[in-house]
Coordinates of C-alpha atoms and ligand atoms in Angstrom, one line a residue:
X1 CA 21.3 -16.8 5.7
X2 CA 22.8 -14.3 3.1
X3 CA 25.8 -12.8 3.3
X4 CA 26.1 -10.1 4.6
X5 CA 22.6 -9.3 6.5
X6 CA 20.8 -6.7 4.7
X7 CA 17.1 -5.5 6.3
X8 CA 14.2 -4.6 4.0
X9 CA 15.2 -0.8 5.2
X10 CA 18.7 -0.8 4.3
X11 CA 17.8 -2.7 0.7
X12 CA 15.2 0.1 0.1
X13 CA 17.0 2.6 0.3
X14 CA 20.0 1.6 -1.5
X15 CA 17.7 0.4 -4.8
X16 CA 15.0 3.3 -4.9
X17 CA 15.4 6.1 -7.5
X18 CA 16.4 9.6 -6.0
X19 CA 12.7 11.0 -6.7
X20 CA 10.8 8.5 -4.6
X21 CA 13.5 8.3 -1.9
X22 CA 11.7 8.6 1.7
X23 CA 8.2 8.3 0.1
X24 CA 8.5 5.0 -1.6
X25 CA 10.5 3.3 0.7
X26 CA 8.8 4.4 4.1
X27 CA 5.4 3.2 2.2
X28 CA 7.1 -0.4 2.1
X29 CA 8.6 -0.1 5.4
X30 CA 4.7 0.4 6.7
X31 CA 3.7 -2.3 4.8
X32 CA 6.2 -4.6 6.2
X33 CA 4.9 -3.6 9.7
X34 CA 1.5 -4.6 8.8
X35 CA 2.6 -7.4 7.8
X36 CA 4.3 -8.6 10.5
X37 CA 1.0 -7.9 12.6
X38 CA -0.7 -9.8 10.4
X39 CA 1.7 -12.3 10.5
X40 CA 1.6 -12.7 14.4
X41 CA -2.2 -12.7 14.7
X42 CA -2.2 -15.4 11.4
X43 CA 0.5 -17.4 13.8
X44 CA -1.9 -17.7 17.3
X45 CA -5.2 -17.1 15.5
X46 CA -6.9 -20.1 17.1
X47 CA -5.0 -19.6 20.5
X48 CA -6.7 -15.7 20.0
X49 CA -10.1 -17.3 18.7
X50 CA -9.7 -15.3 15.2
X51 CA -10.4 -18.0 13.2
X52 CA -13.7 -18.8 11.7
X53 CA -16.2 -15.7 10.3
X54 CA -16.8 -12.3 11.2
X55 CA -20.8 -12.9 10.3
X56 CA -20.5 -10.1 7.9
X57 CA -20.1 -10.3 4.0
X58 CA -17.5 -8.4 1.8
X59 CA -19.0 -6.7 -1.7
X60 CA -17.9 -9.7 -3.8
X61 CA -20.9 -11.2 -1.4
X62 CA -18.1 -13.7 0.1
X63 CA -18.5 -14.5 4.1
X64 CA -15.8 -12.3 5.7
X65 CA -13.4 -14.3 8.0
X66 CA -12.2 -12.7 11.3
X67 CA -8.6 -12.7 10.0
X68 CA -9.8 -10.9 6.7
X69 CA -11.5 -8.3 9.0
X70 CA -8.2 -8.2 11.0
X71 CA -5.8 -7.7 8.2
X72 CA -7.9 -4.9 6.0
X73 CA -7.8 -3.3 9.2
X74 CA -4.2 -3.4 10.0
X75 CA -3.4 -2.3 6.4
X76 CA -5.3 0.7 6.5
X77 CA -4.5 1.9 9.9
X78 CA -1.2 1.4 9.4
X79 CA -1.4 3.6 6.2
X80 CA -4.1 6.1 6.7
X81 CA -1.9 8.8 8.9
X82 CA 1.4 8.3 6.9
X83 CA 1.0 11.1 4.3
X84 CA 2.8 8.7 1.9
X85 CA -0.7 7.8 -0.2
X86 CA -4.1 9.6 -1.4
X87 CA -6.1 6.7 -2.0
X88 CA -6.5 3.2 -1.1
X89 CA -8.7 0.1 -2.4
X90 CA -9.1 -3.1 -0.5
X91 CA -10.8 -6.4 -1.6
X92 CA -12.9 -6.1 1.4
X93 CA -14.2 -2.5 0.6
X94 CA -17.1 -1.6 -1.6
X95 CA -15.8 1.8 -2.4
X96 CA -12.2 3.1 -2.6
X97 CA -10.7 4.7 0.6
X98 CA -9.7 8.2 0.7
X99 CA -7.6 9.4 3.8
X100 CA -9.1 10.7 6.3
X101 CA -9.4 14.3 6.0
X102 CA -7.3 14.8 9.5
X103 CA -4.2 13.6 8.1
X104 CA -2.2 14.6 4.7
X105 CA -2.3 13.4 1.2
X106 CA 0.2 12.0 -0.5
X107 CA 1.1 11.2 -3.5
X108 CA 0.7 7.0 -4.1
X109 CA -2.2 5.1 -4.2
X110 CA -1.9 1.6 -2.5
X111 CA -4.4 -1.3 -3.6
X112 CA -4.4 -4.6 -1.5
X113 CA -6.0 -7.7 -0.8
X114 CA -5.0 -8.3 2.6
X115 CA -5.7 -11.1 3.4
X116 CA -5.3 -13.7 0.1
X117 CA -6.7 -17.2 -0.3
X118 CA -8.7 -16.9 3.2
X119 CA -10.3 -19.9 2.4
X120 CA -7.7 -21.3 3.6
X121 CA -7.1 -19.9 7.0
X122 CA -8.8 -22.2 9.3
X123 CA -7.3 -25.1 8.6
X124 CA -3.5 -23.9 8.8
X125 CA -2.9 -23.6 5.2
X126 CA -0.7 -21.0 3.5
X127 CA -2.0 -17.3 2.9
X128 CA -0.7 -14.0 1.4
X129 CA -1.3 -10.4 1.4
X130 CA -1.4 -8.8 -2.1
X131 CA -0.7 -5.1 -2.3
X132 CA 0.1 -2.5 -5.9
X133 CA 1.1 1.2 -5.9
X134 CA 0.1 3.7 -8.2
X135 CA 1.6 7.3 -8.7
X136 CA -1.3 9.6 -8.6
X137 CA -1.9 11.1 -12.0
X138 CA -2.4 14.5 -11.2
X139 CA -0.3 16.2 -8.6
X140 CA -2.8 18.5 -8.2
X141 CA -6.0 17.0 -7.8
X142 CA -5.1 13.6 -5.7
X143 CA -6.7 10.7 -4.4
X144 CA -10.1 10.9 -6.8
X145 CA -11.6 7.6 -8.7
X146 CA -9.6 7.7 -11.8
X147 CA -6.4 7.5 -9.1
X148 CA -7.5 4.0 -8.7
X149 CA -8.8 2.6 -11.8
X150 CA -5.4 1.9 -13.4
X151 CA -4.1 -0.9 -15.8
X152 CA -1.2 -3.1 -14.2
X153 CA 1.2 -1.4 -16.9
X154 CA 1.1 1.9 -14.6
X155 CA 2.4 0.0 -11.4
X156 CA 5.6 2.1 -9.7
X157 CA 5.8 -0.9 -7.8
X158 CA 4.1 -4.1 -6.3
X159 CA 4.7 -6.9 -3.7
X160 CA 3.2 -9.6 -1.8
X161 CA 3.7 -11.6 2.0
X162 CA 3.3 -14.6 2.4
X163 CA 2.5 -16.0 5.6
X164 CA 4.1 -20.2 4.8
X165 CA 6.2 -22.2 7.6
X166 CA 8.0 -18.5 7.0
X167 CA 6.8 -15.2 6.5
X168 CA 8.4 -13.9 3.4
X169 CA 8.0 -10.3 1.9
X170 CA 8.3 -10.2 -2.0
X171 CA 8.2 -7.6 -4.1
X172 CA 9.3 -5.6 -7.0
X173 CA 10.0 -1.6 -7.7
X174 CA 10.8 -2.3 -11.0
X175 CA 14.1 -3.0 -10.7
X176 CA 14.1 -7.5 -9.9
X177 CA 12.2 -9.0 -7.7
X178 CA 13.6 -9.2 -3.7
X179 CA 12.8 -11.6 -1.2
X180 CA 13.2 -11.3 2.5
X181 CA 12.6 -13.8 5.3
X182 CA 11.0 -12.5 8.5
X183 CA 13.4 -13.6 11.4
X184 CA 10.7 -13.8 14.4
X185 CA 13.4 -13.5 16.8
X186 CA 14.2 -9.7 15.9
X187 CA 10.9 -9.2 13.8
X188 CA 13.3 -8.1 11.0
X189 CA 12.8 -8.9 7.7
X190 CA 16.4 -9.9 6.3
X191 CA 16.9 -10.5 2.5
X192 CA 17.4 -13.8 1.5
X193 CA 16.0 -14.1 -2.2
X194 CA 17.8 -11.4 -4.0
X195 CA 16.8 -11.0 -8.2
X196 CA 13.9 -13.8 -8.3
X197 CA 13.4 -15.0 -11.9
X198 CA 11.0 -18.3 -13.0
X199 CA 14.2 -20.8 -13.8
X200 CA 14.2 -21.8 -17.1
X201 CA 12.7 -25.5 -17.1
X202 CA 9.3 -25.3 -15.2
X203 CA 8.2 -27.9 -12.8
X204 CA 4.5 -27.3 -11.7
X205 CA 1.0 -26.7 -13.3
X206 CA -1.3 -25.3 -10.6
X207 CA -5.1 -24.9 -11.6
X208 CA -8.1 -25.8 -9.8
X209 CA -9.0 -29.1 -11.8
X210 CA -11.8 -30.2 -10.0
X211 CA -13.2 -27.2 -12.4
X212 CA -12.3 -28.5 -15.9
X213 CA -16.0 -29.2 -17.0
X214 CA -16.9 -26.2 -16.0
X215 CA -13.7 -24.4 -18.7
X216 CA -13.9 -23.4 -22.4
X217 CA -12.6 -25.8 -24.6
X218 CA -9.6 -24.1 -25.0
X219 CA -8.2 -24.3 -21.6
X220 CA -9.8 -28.0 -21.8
X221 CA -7.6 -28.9 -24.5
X222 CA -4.2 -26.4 -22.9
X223 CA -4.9 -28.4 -19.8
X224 CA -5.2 -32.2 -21.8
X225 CA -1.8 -31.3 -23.4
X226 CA 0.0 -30.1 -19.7
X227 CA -0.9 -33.9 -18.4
X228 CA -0.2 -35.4 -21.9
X229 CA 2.9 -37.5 -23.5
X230 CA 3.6 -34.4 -26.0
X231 CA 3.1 -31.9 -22.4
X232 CA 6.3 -30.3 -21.1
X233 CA 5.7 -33.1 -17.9
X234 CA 5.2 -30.9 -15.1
X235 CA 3.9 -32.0 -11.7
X236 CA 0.5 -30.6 -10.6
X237 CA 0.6 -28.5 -7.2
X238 CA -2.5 -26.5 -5.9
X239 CA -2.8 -25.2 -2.4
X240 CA -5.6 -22.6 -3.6
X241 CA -4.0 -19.4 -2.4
X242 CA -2.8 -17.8 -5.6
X243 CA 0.1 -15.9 -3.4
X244 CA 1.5 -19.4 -2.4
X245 CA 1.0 -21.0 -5.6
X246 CA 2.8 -18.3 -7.5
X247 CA 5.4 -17.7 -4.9
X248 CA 6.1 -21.7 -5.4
X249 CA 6.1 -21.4 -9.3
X250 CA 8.4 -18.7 -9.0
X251 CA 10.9 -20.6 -7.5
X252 CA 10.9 -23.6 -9.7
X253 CA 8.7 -22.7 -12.3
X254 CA 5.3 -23.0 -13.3
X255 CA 2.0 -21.9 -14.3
X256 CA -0.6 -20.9 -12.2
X257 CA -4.4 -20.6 -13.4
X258 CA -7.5 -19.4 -12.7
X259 CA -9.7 -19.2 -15.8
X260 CA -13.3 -18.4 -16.8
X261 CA -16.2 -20.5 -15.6
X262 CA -19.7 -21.6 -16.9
X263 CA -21.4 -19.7 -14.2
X264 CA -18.5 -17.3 -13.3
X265 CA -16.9 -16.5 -17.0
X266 CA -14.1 -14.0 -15.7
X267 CA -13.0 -16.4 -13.0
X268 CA -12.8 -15.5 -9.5
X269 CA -9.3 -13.3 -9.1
X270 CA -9.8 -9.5 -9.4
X271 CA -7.9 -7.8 -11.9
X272 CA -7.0 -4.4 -10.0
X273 CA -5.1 -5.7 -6.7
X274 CA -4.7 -9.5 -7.1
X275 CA -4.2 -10.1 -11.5
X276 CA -2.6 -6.6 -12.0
X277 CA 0.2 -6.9 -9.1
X278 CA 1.3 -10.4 -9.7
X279 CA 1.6 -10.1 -13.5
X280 CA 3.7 -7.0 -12.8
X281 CA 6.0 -9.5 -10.3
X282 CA 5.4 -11.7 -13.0
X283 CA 7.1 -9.8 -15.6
X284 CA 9.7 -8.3 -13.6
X285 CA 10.9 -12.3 -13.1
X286 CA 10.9 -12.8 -16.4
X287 CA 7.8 -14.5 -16.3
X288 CA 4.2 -13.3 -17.9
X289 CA 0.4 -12.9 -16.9
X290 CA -2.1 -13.2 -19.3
X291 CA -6.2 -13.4 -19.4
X292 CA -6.0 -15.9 -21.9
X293 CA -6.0 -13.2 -24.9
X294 CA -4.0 -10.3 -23.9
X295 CA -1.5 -9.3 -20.8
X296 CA -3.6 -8.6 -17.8
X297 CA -1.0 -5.3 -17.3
X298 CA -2.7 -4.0 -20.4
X299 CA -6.0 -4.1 -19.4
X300 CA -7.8 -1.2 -17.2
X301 CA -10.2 -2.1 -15.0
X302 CA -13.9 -0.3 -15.5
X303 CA -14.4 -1.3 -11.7
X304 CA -13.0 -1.5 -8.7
X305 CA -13.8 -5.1 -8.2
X306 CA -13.6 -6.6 -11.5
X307 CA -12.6 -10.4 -12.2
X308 CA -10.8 -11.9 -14.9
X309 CA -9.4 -14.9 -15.8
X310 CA -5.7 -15.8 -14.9
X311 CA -2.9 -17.3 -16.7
X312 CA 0.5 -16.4 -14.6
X313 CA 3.8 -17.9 -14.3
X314 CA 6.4 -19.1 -17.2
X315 CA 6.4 -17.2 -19.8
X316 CA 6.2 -20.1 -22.2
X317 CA 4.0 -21.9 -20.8
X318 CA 1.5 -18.9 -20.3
X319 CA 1.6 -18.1 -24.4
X320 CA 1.2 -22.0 -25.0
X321 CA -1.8 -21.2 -23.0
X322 CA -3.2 -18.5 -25.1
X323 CA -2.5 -20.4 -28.4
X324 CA -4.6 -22.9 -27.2
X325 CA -7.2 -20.4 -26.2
X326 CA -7.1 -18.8 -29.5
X327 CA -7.6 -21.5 -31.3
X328 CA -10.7 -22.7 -29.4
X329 CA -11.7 -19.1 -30.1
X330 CA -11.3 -18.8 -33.9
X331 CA -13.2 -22.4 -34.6
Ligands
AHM1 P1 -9.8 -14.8 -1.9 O1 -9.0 -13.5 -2.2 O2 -11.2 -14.5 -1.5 O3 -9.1 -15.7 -1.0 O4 -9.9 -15.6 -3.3 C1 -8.8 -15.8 -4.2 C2 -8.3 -17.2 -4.0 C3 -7.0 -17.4 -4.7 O5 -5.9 -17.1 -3.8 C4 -7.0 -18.9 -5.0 O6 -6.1 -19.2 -6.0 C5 -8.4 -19.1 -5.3 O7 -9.2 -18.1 -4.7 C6 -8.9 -20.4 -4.9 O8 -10.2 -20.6 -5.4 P2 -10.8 -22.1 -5.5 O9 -11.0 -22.6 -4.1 O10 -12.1 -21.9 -6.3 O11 -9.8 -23.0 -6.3
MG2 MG1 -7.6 -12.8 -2.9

């Protein structure tokens, strides 16, 4: 354990700037709660029978689990009342969520997927919760569509959980990226993983491979040159839940993909809260996301739910990526 013991509440306060002091840092603090909750029902979901699905489907048209169900939820509620944001968007709503009129706005918007790489839920594997804030753009007139349809450049700050053998929170103000470790015993989260950057040598490719027919020939040949003699020799890793295979990558380095498919040409991750918040962690660890062409924190989202392809992780690697990509392109 680090030396001395800091909590997430005493680290957020002593690295906010003065103008989001109390705001910014009670928005994490809520956030850290959530995920705690989410953390303990994640833990004895089958002992609580919440695994399997909910029998509903999300907007994206994908089954909804009971845990997905569970964690929007607790994400919301424990957001809604707080007068910290005036907007939220979730992977599991259709629209974007404006607070309830009840309680006060403030002045953040907070977009999350709360419940990351669900896929994986039942059968005990690693999962995350995404989540990006936004400053709202007018002061005066808060909360409204254009609050939410923001590029990844505009991020005051973005984080994920990750709920592994621990439950670590990550995430990034713009200042480093912090880690802390959830001590279950106090339901603290302690910091343990202070200034996070991708080490210089890189150890792990992570793409779905059992998808390469289905790739442009670009990442075709990027991905024939990873596995090749003349490839930088990495070892391949994919556990399918982009939180854990970016929180790995992180911590030895790596790349982590997702690109476009022949019947799904913008991939699967959505740009807004899954592609924007992790390139912004990304870059903050020295590291770099990428659709292939151009940064994914440069590109704003004409929809809530929009998909793109994903390129994350090493910087080098990811630009070897797009040369390869740009090649295939310009032939
Ligand atoms: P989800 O948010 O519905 O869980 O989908 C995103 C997840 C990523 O975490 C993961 O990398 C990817 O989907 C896995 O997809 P696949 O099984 O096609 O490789
Ligand atoms: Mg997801």
């Amino acid at each position: 354990m680090s030396s001395p013991m800091i909590t997430i509440e005493r680290f957020l306060l002593s690295q906010q700037p003065e103008y989001a002091k109390g705001d910014l840092t009670t928005l994490f603090y809520d956030i850290a709660l959530a995920a705690k909750m989410i953390a303990t029902q994640t833990r004895r979901a089958a002992l609580l029978d919440t695994l399997g699905y909910e029998g509903t489907t999300n907007v994206q048209g994908e089954r909804q689990r009971k845990l997905d169900v569970y964690a929007d939820d607790v994400m919301f509620k424990m957001n809604d009342h707080t007068g910290r944001l005036c907007a939220m968007v979730s992977e599991e709503r259709e629209d974007w969520i404006q607070i309830p009129d009840n309680y006060s706005k403030g002045h953040y918007v907070m977009v999350y997927d709360p419940l990351d790489g669900s896929s994986n839920i039942d059968t005990n594997v690693t999962i995350g919760t995404i989540f990006g804030i936004f400053r709202t753009l007018d002061d005066k007139n808060r909360g409204g569509l254009e609050d939410c349809l923001r590029s990844g450049r505009e991020l005051v700050a973005a984080g994920y959980i990750i709920y592994g053998t621990s439950t670590m929170f990550v995430y990034s103000a713009g200042q480093g990226v912090h880690g802390f470790t959830l001590d279950p015993e106090i339901g603290e989260f302690l910091l343990t993983h202070e200034n996070m950057r991708f080490p210089e040598k890189p150890a792990y490719y992570s793409f779905n491979n059992g998808s390469y027919r289905n790739w442009d020939p670009g990442v075709q040949k990027y991905s024939d040159w990873l596995q090749s003699n003349e490839g930088p020799r990495l070892s391949q890793r994919y556990i399918g839940s982009l939180v854990a295979d970016f929180h790995r990558n992180l911590l030895y380095g790596g790349i982590y993909g997702y690109p476009g498919e022949v019947s799904l040409p913008n991939g699967k991750i959505r740009l807004l809260y899954e592609a924007g918040p992790m390139a912004f962690l990304a870059e903050h660890a020295g590291g770099y996301g990428s659709n292939g062409v151009e940064s994914l924190l440069d590109i704003k989202p004409a929809n809530l739910h929009q998909r793109t392809p994903v390129f994350i992780g090493s910087r080098e690697l990811v630009t070897r990526a797009e040369e390869f990509i740009r090649k295939e392109k310009s032939k």
